[in-house]
CSV table of C-alpha atoms in Angstrom, one decimal:
chain,number,residue,atom,x,y,z
D,1,UNK,CA,7.3,-5.9,-11.8
D,2,UNK,CA,5.6,-9.0,-13.1
D,3,UNK,CA,7.6,-11.7,-14.9
D,4,UNK,CA,10.9,-13.5,-14.2
D,5,UNK,CA,13.2,-12.2,-17.0
D,6,UNK,CA,15.6,-9.6,-15.5
D,7,UNK,CA,16.9,-8.4,-18.9
D,8,UNK,CA,13.4,-7.9,-20.3
D,9,UNK,CA,12.4,-6.0,-17.2
D,10,UNK,CA,15.5,-3.8,-17.4
D,11,UNK,CA,14.9,-3.1,-21.1
D,12,UNK,CA,11.3,-2.1,-20.4
D,13,UNK,CA,12.4,0.2,-17.6
D,14,UNK,CA,15.1,1.9,-19.7
D,15,UNK,CA,12.8,2.2,-22.7
D,16,UNK,CA,9.8,3.6,-20.7
D,17,UNK,CA,11.7,5.7,-18.1
D,18,UNK,CA,15.0,6.8,-19.8
D,19,UNK,CA,15.3,9.9,-17.5
D,20,UNK,CA,14.8,8.0,-14.2
D,21,UNK,CA,15.4,4.2,-14.7
D,22,UNK,CA,15.3,2.0,-11.7
D,23,UNK,CA,16.6,-1.4,-10.7
D,24,UNK,CA,13.6,-3.6,-11.2
D,25,UNK,CA,12.4,-6.2,-8.7
D,26,UNK,CA,10.8,-9.4,-10.0
D,27,UNK,CA,9.3,-11.1,-6.9
D,28,UNK,CA,7.7,-13.7,-9.2
D,29,UNK,CA,11.1,-15.5,-9.3
D,30,UNK,CA,10.5,-16.7,-5.8
D,31,UNK,CA,12.4,-16.6,-2.5
D,32,UNK,CA,15.1,-13.9,-2.4
D,33,UNK,CA,13.5,-11.9,-5.2
D,34,UNK,CA,10.8,-10.3,-2.9
D,35,UNK,CA,11.4,-7.0,-1.1
D,36,UNK,CA,12.4,-8.6,2.2
D,37,UNK,CA,14.8,-11.2,0.7
D,38,UNK,CA,16.3,-8.7,-1.6
D,39,UNK,CA,16.9,-6.2,1.2
D,40,UNK,CA,18.3,-9.0,3.4
D,41,UNK,CA,20.8,-9.6,0.7
D,42,UNK,CA,22.2,-6.2,1.3
D,43,UNK,CA,22.9,-6.8,5.0
D,44,UNK,CA,26.5,-6.8,6.1
D,45,UNK,CA,27.7,-9.5,8.5
D,46,UNK,CA,24.1,-10.8,9.0
D,47,UNK,CA,22.4,-13.6,7.1
D,48,UNK,CA,18.9,-15.0,6.8
D,49,UNK,CA,17.4,-18.2,5.7
D,50,UNK,CA,13.9,-19.2,4.5
D,51,UNK,CA,11.9,-21.3,6.9
D,52,UNK,CA,8.2,-22.2,6.7
D,53,UNK,CA,7.1,-19.1,8.6
D,54,UNK,CA,9.3,-16.7,6.6
D,55,UNK,CA,12.8,-15.4,6.9
D,56,UNK,CA,14.9,-16.2,9.9
D,57,UNK,CA,18.3,-15.0,11.2
D,58,UNK,CA,21.0,-17.7,10.6
D,59,UNK,CA,24.6,-18.0,11.7
D,60,UNK,CA,26.1,-17.8,8.3
D,61,UNK,CA,25.0,-17.2,4.7
D,62,UNK,CA,23.4,-20.3,3.2
D,63,UNK,CA,21.6,-21.2,0.0
D,64,UNK,CA,18.7,-18.8,0.5
D,65,UNK,CA,20.9,-15.8,1.3
D,66,UNK,CA,23.3,-16.6,-1.6
D,67,UNK,CA,20.3,-16.9,-4.0
D,68,UNK,CA,19.1,-13.4,-3.0
D,69,UNK,CA,22.5,-11.9,-3.4
D,70,UNK,CA,22.9,-13.6,-6.9
D,71,UNK,CA,19.5,-12.4,-8.0
D,72,UNK,CA,20.3,-8.8,-7.0
D,73,UNK,CA,23.7,-9.0,-8.8
D,74,UNK,CA,21.9,-10.5,-11.9
D,75,UNK,CA,19.4,-7.7,-11.8
D,76,UNK,CA,22.2,-5.1,-11.8
D,77,UNK,CA,23.9,-6.9,-14.6
D,78,UNK,CA,20.7,-6.8,-16.6
D,79,UNK,CA,20.2,-3.1,-16.0
D,80,UNK,CA,23.8,-2.4,-17.0
D,81,UNK,CA,23.3,-4.3,-20.2
D,82,UNK,CA,20.0,-2.6,-21.0
D,83,UNK,CA,21.5,0.8,-20.5
D,84,UNK,CA,24.5,0.0,-22.6
D,85,UNK,CA,22.3,-1.4,-25.4
D,86,UNK,CA,20.2,1.7,-25.4
D,87,UNK,CA,23.2,4.0,-25.3
D,88,UNK,CA,21.6,5.6,-22.2
D,89,UNK,CA,23.6,7.3,-19.5
D,90,UNK,CA,21.2,8.6,-17.0
D,91,UNK,CA,22.4,10.9,-14.2
D,92,UNK,CA,20.2,9.1,-11.6
D,93,UNK,CA,19.3,5.5,-11.0
D,94,UNK,CA,16.5,4.7,-8.5
D,95,UNK,CA,17.1,1.7,-6.2
D,96,UNK,CA,14.8,0.6,-3.5
D,97,UNK,CA,14.9,-1.4,-0.3
D,98,UNK,CA,12.8,-2.1,2.7
D,99,UNK,CA,13.5,0.2,5.7
D,100,UNK,CA,14.8,-1.1,9.0
D,101,UNK,CA,11.3,-1.3,10.5
D,102,UNK,CA,9.8,-3.2,7.6
D,103,UNK,CA,12.7,-5.5,7.3
D,104,UNK,CA,12.9,-6.4,11.0
D,105,UNK,CA,9.1,-6.9,11.3
D,106,UNK,CA,9.4,-9.6,8.7
D,107,UNK,CA,12.5,-11.5,9.9
D,108,UNK,CA,12.5,-13.8,12.9
D,109,UNK,CA,15.2,-14.3,15.5
D,110,UNK,CA,16.2,-17.9,16.1
D,111,UNK,CA,13.7,-17.9,19.0
D,112,UNK,CA,10.8,-17.3,16.6
D,113,UNK,CA,10.2,-13.7,17.7
D,114,UNK,CA,10.5,-10.9,15.2
D,115,UNK,CA,13.8,-9.0,15.2
D,116,UNK,CA,11.7,-5.8,15.7
D,117,UNK,CA,10.9,-7.0,19.2
D,118,UNK,CA,14.6,-7.0,20.3
D,119,UNK,CA,16.1,-3.6,20.8
D,120,UNK,CA,19.7,-4.8,20.4
D,121,UNK,CA,18.9,-6.9,17.3
D,122,UNK,CA,17.0,-4.0,15.8
D,123,UNK,CA,20.0,-1.7,16.3
D,124,UNK,CA,22.3,-4.3,14.8
D,125,UNK,CA,20.1,-4.8,11.8
D,126,UNK,CA,19.7,-1.0,11.2
D,127,UNK,CA,23.5,-0.5,11.3
D,128,UNK,CA,24.0,-3.5,9.0
D,129,UNK,CA,21.4,-2.3,6.6
D,130,UNK,CA,22.8,1.2,6.5
D,131,UNK,CA,26.2,-0.1,5.7
D,132,UNK,CA,24.8,-2.5,3.1
D,133,UNK,CA,22.9,0.3,1.4
D,134,UNK,CA,26.0,2.4,1.3
D,135,UNK,CA,27.9,-0.4,-0.4
D,136,UNK,CA,25.1,-1.1,-2.8
D,137,UNK,CA,24.8,2.6,-3.8
D,138,UNK,CA,28.5,2.7,-4.4
D,139,UNK,CA,28.4,-0.4,-6.6
D,140,UNK,CA,25.4,0.9,-8.6
D,141,UNK,CA,27.1,4.2,-9.1
D,142,UNK,CA,30.4,2.6,-10.1
D,143,UNK,CA,28.9,0.0,-12.5
D,144,UNK,CA,26.4,2.3,-14.1
D,145,UNK,CA,28.6,5.4,-14.1
D,146,UNK,CA,26.2,7.7,-12.3
């Protein structure tokens, strides 16, 4: 969605799509709010940082990774508030993330090669993403009571 206000975006989504609201993405907020950064925030035991050429694997979560995680949590907070304000309790919430091929084609290893080019790294990212999506879905379900 355009814009940078998570609560306004969530209220718009809940108002326009009350039967199938979704967790809005606001890439206009910058690094970590785009599809790749947001999906990387879901990874378990893997972290990325932003370098001039894009996202790169790093040894531990730094400022860029924490920012992406914080933006995602803030977006979920905003959706929760918008649903509560509207008195809406949908049975389904749509969430989205990049798949393993898209994600790994956009993140570099420390060597500068894309994760997608390394079979072992690809497998590790796919497993991490699967676990992260499971945890994310559980949190969304718990917090939004769906």
